[in-house]
Coordinates of C-alpha atoms and ligand atoms in Angstrom, one line a residue:
M29 CA -24.4 19.5 -60.8
L30 CA -22.8 16.2 -62.1
I31 CA -21.5 16.2 -65.7
D32 CA -19.2 13.6 -67.1
G33 CA -18.4 12.3 -63.6
K34 CA -17.3 15.7 -62.3
Q35 CA -19.2 17.9 -59.8
V36 CA -19.4 21.3 -61.5
D37 CA -21.1 24.6 -61.2
S38 CA -22.9 26.2 -64.0
M39 CA -20.7 27.8 -66.7
A40 CA -22.4 31.2 -66.4
G41 CA -22.0 31.1 -62.6
K42 CA -25.8 31.3 -61.9
A43 CA -27.2 30.2 -58.6
A44 CA -30.5 30.1 -56.8
T45 CA -31.3 30.1 -53.1
I46 CA -33.5 27.2 -51.8
T47 CA -35.7 28.2 -49.0
N48 CA -37.5 26.2 -46.4
P49 CA -41.3 26.4 -46.9
A50 CA -41.8 26.0 -43.0
T51 CA -39.7 28.9 -42.0
G52 CA -38.8 31.0 -45.1
E53 CA -35.1 30.6 -44.2
A54 CA -32.4 30.0 -46.8
V55 CA -31.4 26.3 -46.8
A56 CA -28.7 26.3 -49.5
E57 CA -27.3 28.0 -52.6
V58 CA -27.6 25.8 -55.7
S59 CA -25.9 26.2 -59.1
M60 CA -28.4 26.7 -61.8
G61 CA -27.4 25.6 -65.3
E62 CA -28.4 27.0 -68.7
R63 CA -28.7 25.5 -72.2
A64 CA -24.9 25.3 -72.6
D65 CA -24.6 23.1 -69.5
A66 CA -27.4 20.9 -70.7
I67 CA -25.6 20.4 -74.0
L68 CA -22.4 19.3 -72.2
A69 CA -24.4 16.9 -70.0
L70 CA -26.2 15.4 -73.0
E71 CA -22.9 15.0 -75.0
A72 CA -21.3 13.2 -71.9
A73 CA -24.3 10.8 -71.7
A74 CA -24.1 10.1 -75.5
R75 CA -20.3 9.3 -75.1
A76 CA -20.9 7.0 -72.2
F77 CA -23.7 5.1 -73.9
P78 CA -21.8 2.6 -76.0
G79 CA -19.9 1.3 -73.0
W80 CA -22.8 1.3 -70.5
S81 CA -25.2 -0.3 -72.9
K82 CA -22.8 -3.2 -73.6
A83 CA -22.0 -3.7 -70.0
D84 CA -22.9 -7.1 -68.4
P85 CA -26.3 -6.6 -66.8
R86 CA -24.9 -8.2 -63.7
E87 CA -22.2 -5.4 -63.5
R88 CA -24.9 -2.8 -63.9
G89 CA -27.0 -4.5 -61.2
D90 CA -24.1 -4.7 -58.8
L91 CA -23.4 -1.0 -59.2
L92 CA -27.2 -0.1 -58.6
R93 CA -27.2 -2.3 -55.5
R94 CA -24.0 -0.6 -54.2
G95 CA -25.7 2.7 -55.0
A96 CA -28.7 1.6 -52.8
E97 CA -26.4 0.9 -49.9
T98 CA -24.7 4.3 -50.3
V99 CA -28.1 6.0 -50.3
R100 CA -29.2 4.1 -47.1
D101 CA -25.9 5.1 -45.5
G102 CA -26.8 8.7 -46.1
I103 CA -30.5 8.4 -45.3
E104 CA -30.6 10.9 -42.3
E105 CA -28.8 13.6 -44.2
I106 CA -30.9 13.2 -47.5
A107 CA -34.2 13.1 -45.6
R108 CA -33.3 16.2 -43.6
L109 CA -32.5 18.1 -46.8
L110 CA -35.8 16.8 -48.2
T111 CA -37.8 18.1 -45.3
M112 CA -36.1 21.4 -45.3
E113 CA -36.6 22.1 -49.1
Q114 CA -40.0 20.5 -49.5
G115 CA -41.8 20.6 -46.2
K116 CA -42.9 17.1 -45.6
P117 CA -42.4 15.7 -42.1
L118 CA -39.1 13.9 -41.5
R119 CA -40.5 10.5 -41.0
F120 CA -42.2 10.7 -44.5
A121 CA -39.0 12.0 -45.9
R122 CA -37.1 9.1 -44.6
R123 CA -39.7 6.8 -46.1
E124 CA -39.2 8.5 -49.4
V125 CA -35.4 8.0 -49.4
E126 CA -35.8 4.4 -48.4
S127 CA -38.3 4.0 -51.4
S128 CA -35.6 5.6 -53.7
A129 CA -33.1 3.0 -52.5
E130 CA -35.6 0.2 -53.0
A131 CA -36.0 1.4 -56.7
L132 CA -32.2 0.8 -57.2
D133 CA -32.4 -2.7 -55.6
Y134 CA -35.5 -3.6 -57.5
Y135 CA -34.2 -2.7 -61.0
A136 CA -30.8 -4.1 -60.2
G137 CA -32.7 -7.4 -60.2
E138 CA -35.0 -6.7 -63.0
G139 CA -32.2 -5.6 -65.3
E140 CA -30.5 -9.0 -64.9
R141 CA -33.7 -10.7 -66.1
I142 CA -34.1 -8.9 -69.4
S143 CA -34.6 -11.4 -72.1
G144 CA -36.1 -11.8 -75.7
E145 CA -38.1 -14.3 -77.6
V146 CA -37.5 -16.9 -80.3
V147 CA -40.4 -17.4 -82.7
P148 CA -40.6 -20.1 -85.3
V149 CA -42.3 -17.9 -87.9
S150 CA -42.4 -20.3 -90.8
R151 CA -40.5 -23.3 -92.2
G152 CA -37.1 -22.1 -93.3
S153 CA -36.7 -19.3 -90.9
R154 CA -36.7 -18.3 -87.3
S155 CA -37.3 -14.9 -85.8
L156 CA -35.4 -13.6 -82.8
I157 CA -36.8 -10.7 -80.8
I158 CA -34.3 -8.8 -78.7
R159 CA -34.6 -5.9 -76.4
Q160 CA -31.9 -3.2 -76.5
P161 CA -31.4 0.0 -74.5
L162 CA -32.7 2.9 -76.5
G163 CA -30.0 5.5 -75.9
V164 CA -29.7 8.6 -73.8
A165 CA -32.7 9.2 -71.5
A166 CA -33.7 12.6 -70.4
I167 CA -35.4 12.5 -67.0
I168 CA -37.4 15.5 -65.7
S169 CA -39.0 15.3 -62.3
P170 CA -41.2 17.6 -60.1
W171 CA -41.0 19.0 -56.5
N172 CA -43.5 17.0 -54.6
Y173 CA -41.4 13.7 -54.3
P174 CA -38.0 14.9 -55.4
A175 CA -36.0 11.8 -54.6
D176 CA -38.6 9.1 -55.1
L177 CA -39.9 10.2 -58.6
L178 CA -36.4 10.7 -59.8
A179 CA -35.2 7.2 -58.6
W180 CA -38.1 5.4 -60.0
K181 CA -37.1 6.7 -63.4
L182 CA -33.4 6.6 -63.4
A183 CA -33.2 3.1 -61.8
P184 CA -35.0 1.3 -64.8
A185 CA -33.3 3.6 -67.3
L186 CA -29.8 2.7 -66.0
A187 CA -30.7 -1.1 -65.5
A188 CA -31.9 -1.2 -69.0
G189 CA -28.5 0.0 -70.2
C190 CA -29.5 3.8 -71.1
T191 CA -27.3 6.6 -70.0
V192 CA -29.1 9.5 -68.3
V193 CA -29.4 13.2 -67.9
A194 CA -31.6 14.0 -65.1
K195 CA -33.2 17.4 -64.3
P196 CA -35.0 17.6 -61.0
S197 CA -37.3 20.5 -60.2
S198 CA -35.2 23.7 -59.8
H199 CA -37.2 24.3 -56.6
T200 CA -36.1 21.1 -54.9
P201 CA -32.7 20.0 -56.0
L202 CA -31.1 19.2 -52.7
A203 CA -32.2 15.6 -51.8
A204 CA -32.0 14.7 -55.5
T205 CA -28.4 15.9 -55.8
R206 CA -27.4 13.9 -52.7
F207 CA -29.1 10.9 -54.2
V208 CA -27.4 11.2 -57.5
M209 CA -24.0 11.8 -55.8
A210 CA -24.5 8.7 -53.8
L211 CA -24.9 6.7 -56.9
A212 CA -21.9 8.3 -58.4
E213 CA -19.8 7.5 -55.3
A214 CA -20.9 3.8 -55.7
G215 CA -18.8 3.7 -58.9
L216 CA -21.0 4.6 -61.9
P217 CA -18.7 5.3 -64.9
S218 CA -18.3 8.9 -65.9
G219 CA -21.0 10.2 -68.0
V220 CA -23.5 7.4 -67.3
L221 CA -25.5 9.5 -65.0
N222 CA -25.5 13.3 -65.3
L223 CA -27.4 15.7 -63.2
I224 CA -28.3 19.2 -64.2
H225 CA -30.2 21.9 -62.4
G226 CA -32.0 24.8 -64.1
S227 CA -35.3 26.0 -65.2
G228 CA -37.8 23.9 -67.1
R229 CA -38.1 26.7 -69.7
E230 CA -34.4 26.7 -70.6
V231 CA -32.8 23.5 -69.4
G232 CA -35.8 21.2 -69.6
R233 CA -36.6 22.6 -73.1
E234 CA -33.1 21.7 -74.3
L235 CA -33.6 18.1 -73.0
V236 CA -36.8 17.9 -74.9
E237 CA -35.6 19.5 -78.1
S238 CA -32.0 18.2 -78.5
P239 CA -31.7 15.5 -81.0
I240 CA -29.4 13.6 -78.5
P241 CA -31.9 11.9 -76.1
R242 CA -34.1 9.2 -77.6
K243 CA -36.4 9.4 -74.7
V244 CA -38.0 11.9 -72.3
S245 CA -39.4 10.6 -69.1
F246 CA -41.4 13.4 -67.4
T247 CA -43.4 13.7 -64.2
G248 CA -45.2 16.9 -63.7
E249 CA -48.2 19.0 -64.7
T250 CA -50.5 17.9 -67.5
D251 CA -50.0 21.3 -69.4
T252 CA -46.3 20.9 -69.3
G253 CA -46.6 17.3 -70.5
K254 CA -48.6 18.4 -73.5
W255 CA -46.0 21.0 -74.3
I256 CA -43.3 18.4 -74.1
M257 CA -45.3 16.0 -76.3
E258 CA -45.6 18.6 -79.0
R259 CA -41.9 19.6 -78.9
A260 CA -40.7 16.0 -78.6
A261 CA -42.7 15.2 -81.8
R262 CA -40.2 17.0 -83.9
T263 CA -37.5 14.4 -83.1
L264 CA -40.2 11.7 -82.6
K265 CA -38.8 10.9 -79.1
R266 CA -40.2 8.1 -77.1
L267 CA -42.2 9.5 -74.1
S268 CA -43.3 8.5 -70.7
L269 CA -45.5 11.2 -69.2
E270 CA -46.8 10.9 -65.6
L271 CA -49.2 13.9 -65.2
G272 CA -51.8 15.3 -63.1
G273 CA -54.8 13.6 -61.4
S274 CA -58.2 14.0 -59.9
S275 CA -58.7 10.9 -58.0
P276 CA -62.2 9.8 -56.9
A277 CA -62.9 7.8 -53.8
I278 CA -66.4 6.1 -53.8
V279 CA -67.6 5.0 -50.3
C280 CA -70.5 2.6 -50.8
E281 CA -73.3 2.0 -48.3
D282 CA -71.7 -1.3 -47.2
A283 CA -68.2 0.2 -46.6
E284 CA -66.5 -0.2 -43.2
I285 CA -66.9 3.5 -42.4
D286 CA -63.9 3.9 -40.0
E287 CA -61.5 2.3 -42.3
A288 CA -62.8 4.3 -45.3
A289 CA -62.5 7.6 -43.4
A290 CA -59.0 6.7 -42.2
A291 CA -57.9 5.9 -45.7
C292 CA -59.5 9.1 -47.2
V293 CA -57.9 11.3 -44.5
Q294 CA -54.5 9.8 -45.0
R295 CA -54.6 10.1 -48.9
A296 CA -56.3 13.5 -49.0
F297 CA -53.9 15.3 -46.6
S298 CA -50.5 13.4 -46.5
N299 CA -47.8 15.6 -48.2
M300 CA -50.5 18.4 -47.8
G301 CA -52.5 16.8 -50.7
Q302 CA -49.6 17.4 -53.0
I303 CA -49.6 13.9 -54.4
C304 CA -50.7 13.1 -57.9
I305 CA -52.9 10.2 -56.6
S306 CA -54.4 12.2 -53.7
V307 CA -58.0 11.6 -52.9
N308 CA -59.5 14.6 -54.6
R309 CA -63.2 13.9 -54.7
I310 CA -65.1 11.8 -52.2
Y311 CA -68.5 10.4 -53.2
V312 CA -70.3 8.9 -50.2
H313 CA -73.6 6.9 -50.3
N314 CA -76.5 9.1 -48.9
S315 CA -77.4 6.5 -46.3
I316 CA -74.0 6.6 -44.5
A317 CA -73.0 10.2 -45.4
E318 CA -73.7 11.6 -41.9
E319 CA -71.7 8.9 -40.0
F320 CA -68.8 9.0 -42.6
T321 CA -68.6 12.7 -42.5
T322 CA -68.4 12.8 -38.7
E323 CA -65.6 10.2 -38.7
L324 CA -63.8 12.1 -41.5
V325 CA -63.9 15.3 -39.5
R326 CA -62.9 13.7 -36.2
R327 CA -59.8 12.2 -37.8
T328 CA -58.9 15.4 -39.6
E329 CA -59.1 17.4 -36.3
Q330 CA -56.5 15.2 -34.8
L331 CA -53.7 16.0 -37.4
R332 CA -50.9 18.0 -36.0
I333 CA -49.4 20.7 -38.1
G334 CA -45.9 22.3 -38.0
D335 CA -42.3 22.3 -39.1
G336 CA -41.5 18.9 -40.6
L337 CA -38.4 18.7 -38.5
D338 CA -40.5 18.4 -35.4
P339 CA -41.0 14.6 -34.9
E340 CA -44.6 15.1 -33.4
V341 CA -46.0 16.7 -36.7
D342 CA -48.2 14.9 -39.2
L343 CA -48.4 17.7 -41.7
G344 CA -45.8 20.3 -42.9
P345 CA -46.5 23.5 -44.8
I346 CA -47.8 23.6 -48.3
F347 CA -44.9 23.8 -50.7
S348 CA -45.2 27.4 -51.9
E349 CA -47.3 30.5 -51.5
A350 CA -48.6 30.0 -55.1
Q351 CA -49.9 26.5 -54.1
R352 CA -51.5 28.0 -51.0
E353 CA -53.2 30.7 -52.9
K354 CA -54.5 28.1 -55.4
T355 CA -56.0 26.0 -52.6
E356 CA -57.7 29.2 -51.2
A357 CA -59.0 30.1 -54.5
H358 CA -60.5 26.7 -55.0
I359 CA -62.1 26.8 -51.5
A360 CA -63.7 30.3 -52.2
D361 CA -65.0 29.2 -55.5
A362 CA -66.6 26.1 -53.9
Q363 CA -68.1 28.2 -51.0
K364 CA -69.5 30.7 -53.5
K365 CA -71.3 27.9 -55.4
G366 CA -72.8 26.4 -52.3
A367 CA -70.3 24.2 -50.6
R368 CA -70.0 24.0 -46.8
I369 CA -66.7 24.0 -44.9
L370 CA -66.9 21.4 -42.1
F371 CA -63.2 21.9 -41.0
G372 CA -60.3 24.2 -41.8
G373 CA -60.6 26.4 -44.8
R374 CA -58.0 28.8 -43.5
R375 CA -54.5 29.5 -42.5
P376 CA -53.7 28.3 -38.8
E377 CA -53.1 31.1 -36.2
G378 CA -50.2 31.5 -34.0
E379 CA -46.5 32.5 -33.9
K380 CA -45.1 29.3 -35.2
F381 CA -47.1 29.4 -38.3
R382 CA -46.3 33.0 -39.1
R383 CA -43.5 32.5 -41.7
G384 CA -44.3 29.2 -43.4
F385 CA -47.0 28.3 -45.9
F386 CA -49.2 26.6 -43.4
F387 CA -52.8 25.7 -44.0
L388 CA -55.4 23.8 -42.1
P389 CA -56.5 20.4 -43.6
T390 CA -60.0 21.3 -45.1
V391 CA -63.1 19.1 -45.2
L392 CA -66.0 20.3 -47.4
D393 CA -69.4 18.9 -48.2
R394 CA -72.4 19.9 -50.6
M395 CA -69.9 19.9 -53.5
D396 CA -71.0 19.6 -57.2
H397 CA -69.2 19.3 -60.5
S398 CA -69.5 22.9 -61.4
M399 CA -66.7 23.7 -58.8
R400 CA -63.1 24.0 -59.8
M401 CA -62.0 21.6 -57.0
M402 CA -64.0 18.8 -58.6
R403 CA -62.6 19.4 -62.1
E404 CA -59.1 20.7 -61.6
E405 CA -56.1 19.6 -59.7
T406 CA -56.0 21.6 -56.4
F407 CA -52.8 20.1 -55.1
G408 CA -53.6 21.2 -51.7
P409 CA -55.0 19.7 -48.4
V410 CA -58.7 19.4 -49.3
A411 CA -61.3 16.6 -48.9
P412 CA -64.4 17.7 -50.8
M413 CA -67.4 15.4 -50.4
M414 CA -70.6 14.8 -52.4
S415 CA -73.3 12.3 -51.9
F416 CA -74.9 9.7 -54.3
D417 CA -77.8 7.3 -54.3
T418 CA -77.0 4.6 -56.9
D419 CA -73.7 2.9 -58.0
E420 CA -74.4 4.0 -61.5
E421 CA -74.5 7.6 -60.4
A422 CA -71.2 7.2 -58.4
L423 CA -69.5 5.7 -61.4
K424 CA -70.6 8.4 -63.7
L425 CA -69.4 11.1 -61.3
A426 CA -66.1 9.4 -60.8
N427 CA -65.5 9.1 -64.5
D428 CA -66.5 12.7 -65.2
S429 CA -63.0 14.0 -65.3
R430 CA -60.3 14.6 -67.9
Y431 CA -57.9 12.8 -65.6
G432 CA -57.5 9.0 -65.0
L433 CA -54.6 8.3 -62.6
A434 CA -56.1 6.5 -59.6
A435 CA -59.5 5.7 -58.2
Y436 CA -60.7 4.1 -54.9
V437 CA -63.7 2.1 -53.9
F438 CA -64.8 1.2 -50.4
T439 CA -67.3 -1.8 -50.2
A440 CA -67.6 -5.1 -48.4
D441 CA -69.1 -6.7 -51.5
M442 CA -66.5 -8.1 -53.9
T443 CA -68.9 -8.3 -56.8
R444 CA -69.6 -4.6 -56.5
A445 CA -65.9 -4.0 -56.1
F446 CA -65.2 -5.6 -59.5
W447 CA -68.2 -3.9 -61.0
F448 CA -66.6 -0.6 -60.2
A449 CA -62.9 -1.6 -60.8
E450 CA -63.6 -2.8 -64.3
R451 CA -65.6 0.4 -65.2
L452 CA -63.4 3.2 -63.6
E453 CA -61.3 5.0 -66.1
A454 CA -58.0 5.0 -64.2
G455 CA -54.5 3.5 -64.4
S456 CA -54.8 2.2 -60.8
V457 CA -57.8 1.2 -58.7
G458 CA -57.7 0.7 -55.0
I459 CA -60.4 -1.5 -53.3
N460 CA -60.6 -0.7 -49.6
T461 CA -57.3 0.9 -49.8
T462 CA -55.7 4.2 -51.0
N463 CA -52.2 2.7 -51.3
V464 CA -51.9 1.7 -54.9
I465 CA -48.2 2.3 -55.6
V466 CA -46.3 -0.9 -55.2
P467 CA -42.9 -1.8 -56.8
K468 CA -44.1 -4.8 -58.7
A469 CA -47.2 -3.3 -60.2
P470 CA -47.3 -0.9 -63.1
F471 CA -48.3 2.7 -62.3
G472 CA -49.5 5.4 -64.8
G473 CA -52.4 7.4 -66.1
W474 CA -55.3 7.0 -68.5
K475 CA -56.7 10.0 -70.4
E476 CA -54.9 13.3 -69.6
S477 CA -53.0 11.7 -66.7
G478 CA -50.3 10.4 -68.9
I479 CA -48.7 7.9 -71.2
G480 CA -46.6 5.0 -70.4
R481 CA -46.0 3.0 -67.1
E482 CA -43.6 3.3 -64.2
R483 CA -42.7 0.7 -61.5
S484 CA -42.7 -3.0 -62.3
R485 CA -41.1 -4.7 -65.2
A486 CA -43.2 -2.5 -67.5
A487 CA -40.9 0.5 -66.7
L488 CA -37.8 -1.3 -68.0
R489 CA -39.5 -1.7 -71.4
E490 CA -40.1 2.1 -71.5
Y491 CA -36.3 2.4 -71.9
M492 CA -35.7 -0.4 -74.5
E493 CA -36.5 -0.8 -78.2
E494 CA -37.4 -4.2 -79.7
K495 CA -35.6 -5.5 -82.6
H496 CA -36.6 -8.4 -84.9
I497 CA -33.8 -10.5 -86.3
R498 CA -34.9 -13.0 -89.0
I499 CA -32.7 -15.9 -89.7
G500 CA -33.1 -18.0 -92.9
L501 CA -32.4 -21.8 -92.3
R502 CA -31.4 -23.9 -95.3
G503 CA -33.0 -27.3 -95.5
D504 CA -35.4 -26.8 -92.5
Ligands
NAD20 P1 -44.2 21.1 -63.5 O1 -44.8 20.6 -64.8 O2 -44.3 22.6 -63.3 O3 -42.6 20.8 -63.5 C1 -42.1 19.5 -63.5 C2 -40.7 19.5 -64.0 O4 -40.7 19.9 -65.4 C3 -39.7 20.5 -63.4 O5 -38.4 19.9 -63.3 C4 -39.7 21.7 -64.3 O6 -38.5 22.4 -64.2 C5 -39.8 20.9 -65.7 N1 -40.4 21.7 -66.7 C6 -41.2 22.8 -66.7 N2 -41.5 23.4 -67.8 C7 -40.8 22.6 -68.7 C8 -40.6 22.6 -70.2 N3 -41.3 23.6 -70.9 N4 -39.9 21.7 -70.7 C9 -39.2 20.8 -70.0 N5 -39.3 20.8 -68.7 C10 -40.1 21.6 -68.0 O7 -44.9 20.3 -62.3 P2 -44.6 20.5 -60.8 O8 -45.4 21.7 -60.3 O9 -43.1 20.4 -60.5 O10 -45.2 19.1 -60.2 C11 -46.6 19.1 -59.8 C12 -47.3 18.2 -60.9 O11 -46.8 17.0 -61.0 C13 -48.8 18.0 -60.5 O12 -49.6 18.2 -61.7 C14 -48.8 16.5 -60.2 O13 -50.0 15.8 -60.3 C15 -47.7 16.0 -61.1 N6 -47.3 14.7 -60.6 C16 -47.7 13.6 -61.4 C17 -47.2 12.3 -60.9 C18 -47.6 11.1 -61.6 O14 -47.0 10.1 -61.3 N7 -48.6 11.0 -62.5 C19 -46.4 12.2 -59.7 C20 -46.1 13.4 -59.1 C21 -46.5 14.6 -59.5

């Protein structure tokens, strides 16, 4: 852990073993903090705040850019740790670490462009609106993108002038630790960025309940987000909540079938479906359902599964036995209610799959909304399909969810694309693409998928308060 500029173990001497989901082998022992460690980290961040918040934005930017370089210098080591603790294939782990470095570069620049407004409110007075860092930010992140999701929070927080206590998932602390240490090595002053490991129940809870942080930025499950919102209400903390999703993909009758199938396979199965914006429900027009299904299955069959350290592999293991069992339960529920499995639906056979949490990417059709997979977040490698006849019907099905993170539409008709895009209840809509996360566009959820925005300039504002200063002018 990193507290007040020093690498420390937990005071109680607790540690946890991190295991590789592909092999079951131990990867590392990691110190696990408790409430007392969290308090030390929060106090260090509070002490560092006056200096960091007043630093020249250029100075903060230079440190973040230097941090990005240090992260890139260590990319191979960080990516390997990421694959071994989380399971994703090495080439995707490298991409994740690169994206984390990009977050530092991006907000180094954005932080330098923070500005306010001058408003001539009335004769005899002027109003200045300035933006100031809001204080200590507590950052709590999940296991599916341990480096990236942490980076896209702490980069805007630091660039805005906040000091930070970060708690990555206790299941995947390794890449996050190396990432934070790289930033510290780049010369961040002591206490500006603190890293603490530990359980959500104890360490996470302290970050939410303590009066020190003014802000909690959380990515994780919707139920955890609701708990945090209730508890944070006691100290009226600012919140950014990036929560669960159940993203629909609508494939219209005029869609490019090959392209739509390729995009759905990529977004349903990459990272074994453990992505908040995974394609979770596919609605395909009846007239093209057969052709689309054939193409989807053909592409799914080609995916190579194995240990993420093997460069030939497209899909690693599922992250944990609990996630694998949840996937199996959702498949069994769908089958019982009339769904048909077109590919997968089971664990792969063979010696190399014996010890990891492997599972075949699974394609199903004849789905309906009574099935858990269409209503809850599976967070596993599944592509469930249902057919429709009219655009109105597809829209209604797509919006029939408590979540609203992302939605995708495949069509050659731009009028139809806009008709859907403006009516879909989601924070991001992809037209003929399932890649909706880009640095310069805001990302976040509607409905129970969350509150607040990450990425883009919008994320900086999540770490600042506005202040109105009114100036009286004599003789104006
Ligand atoms: P989780 O909610 O179990 O845990 C997330 C983090 O919160 C961990 O660091 C955990 O230790 C901590 N935590 C748990 N209980 C806590 C508590 N009571 N108080 C404070 N902190 C607590 O989620 P997970 O299983 O790690 O992640 C998967 C979930 O994250 C999925 O639902 C996924 O959709 C969601 N997710 C959302 C986005 C997004 O941008 N919307 C991105 C990635 C993942």
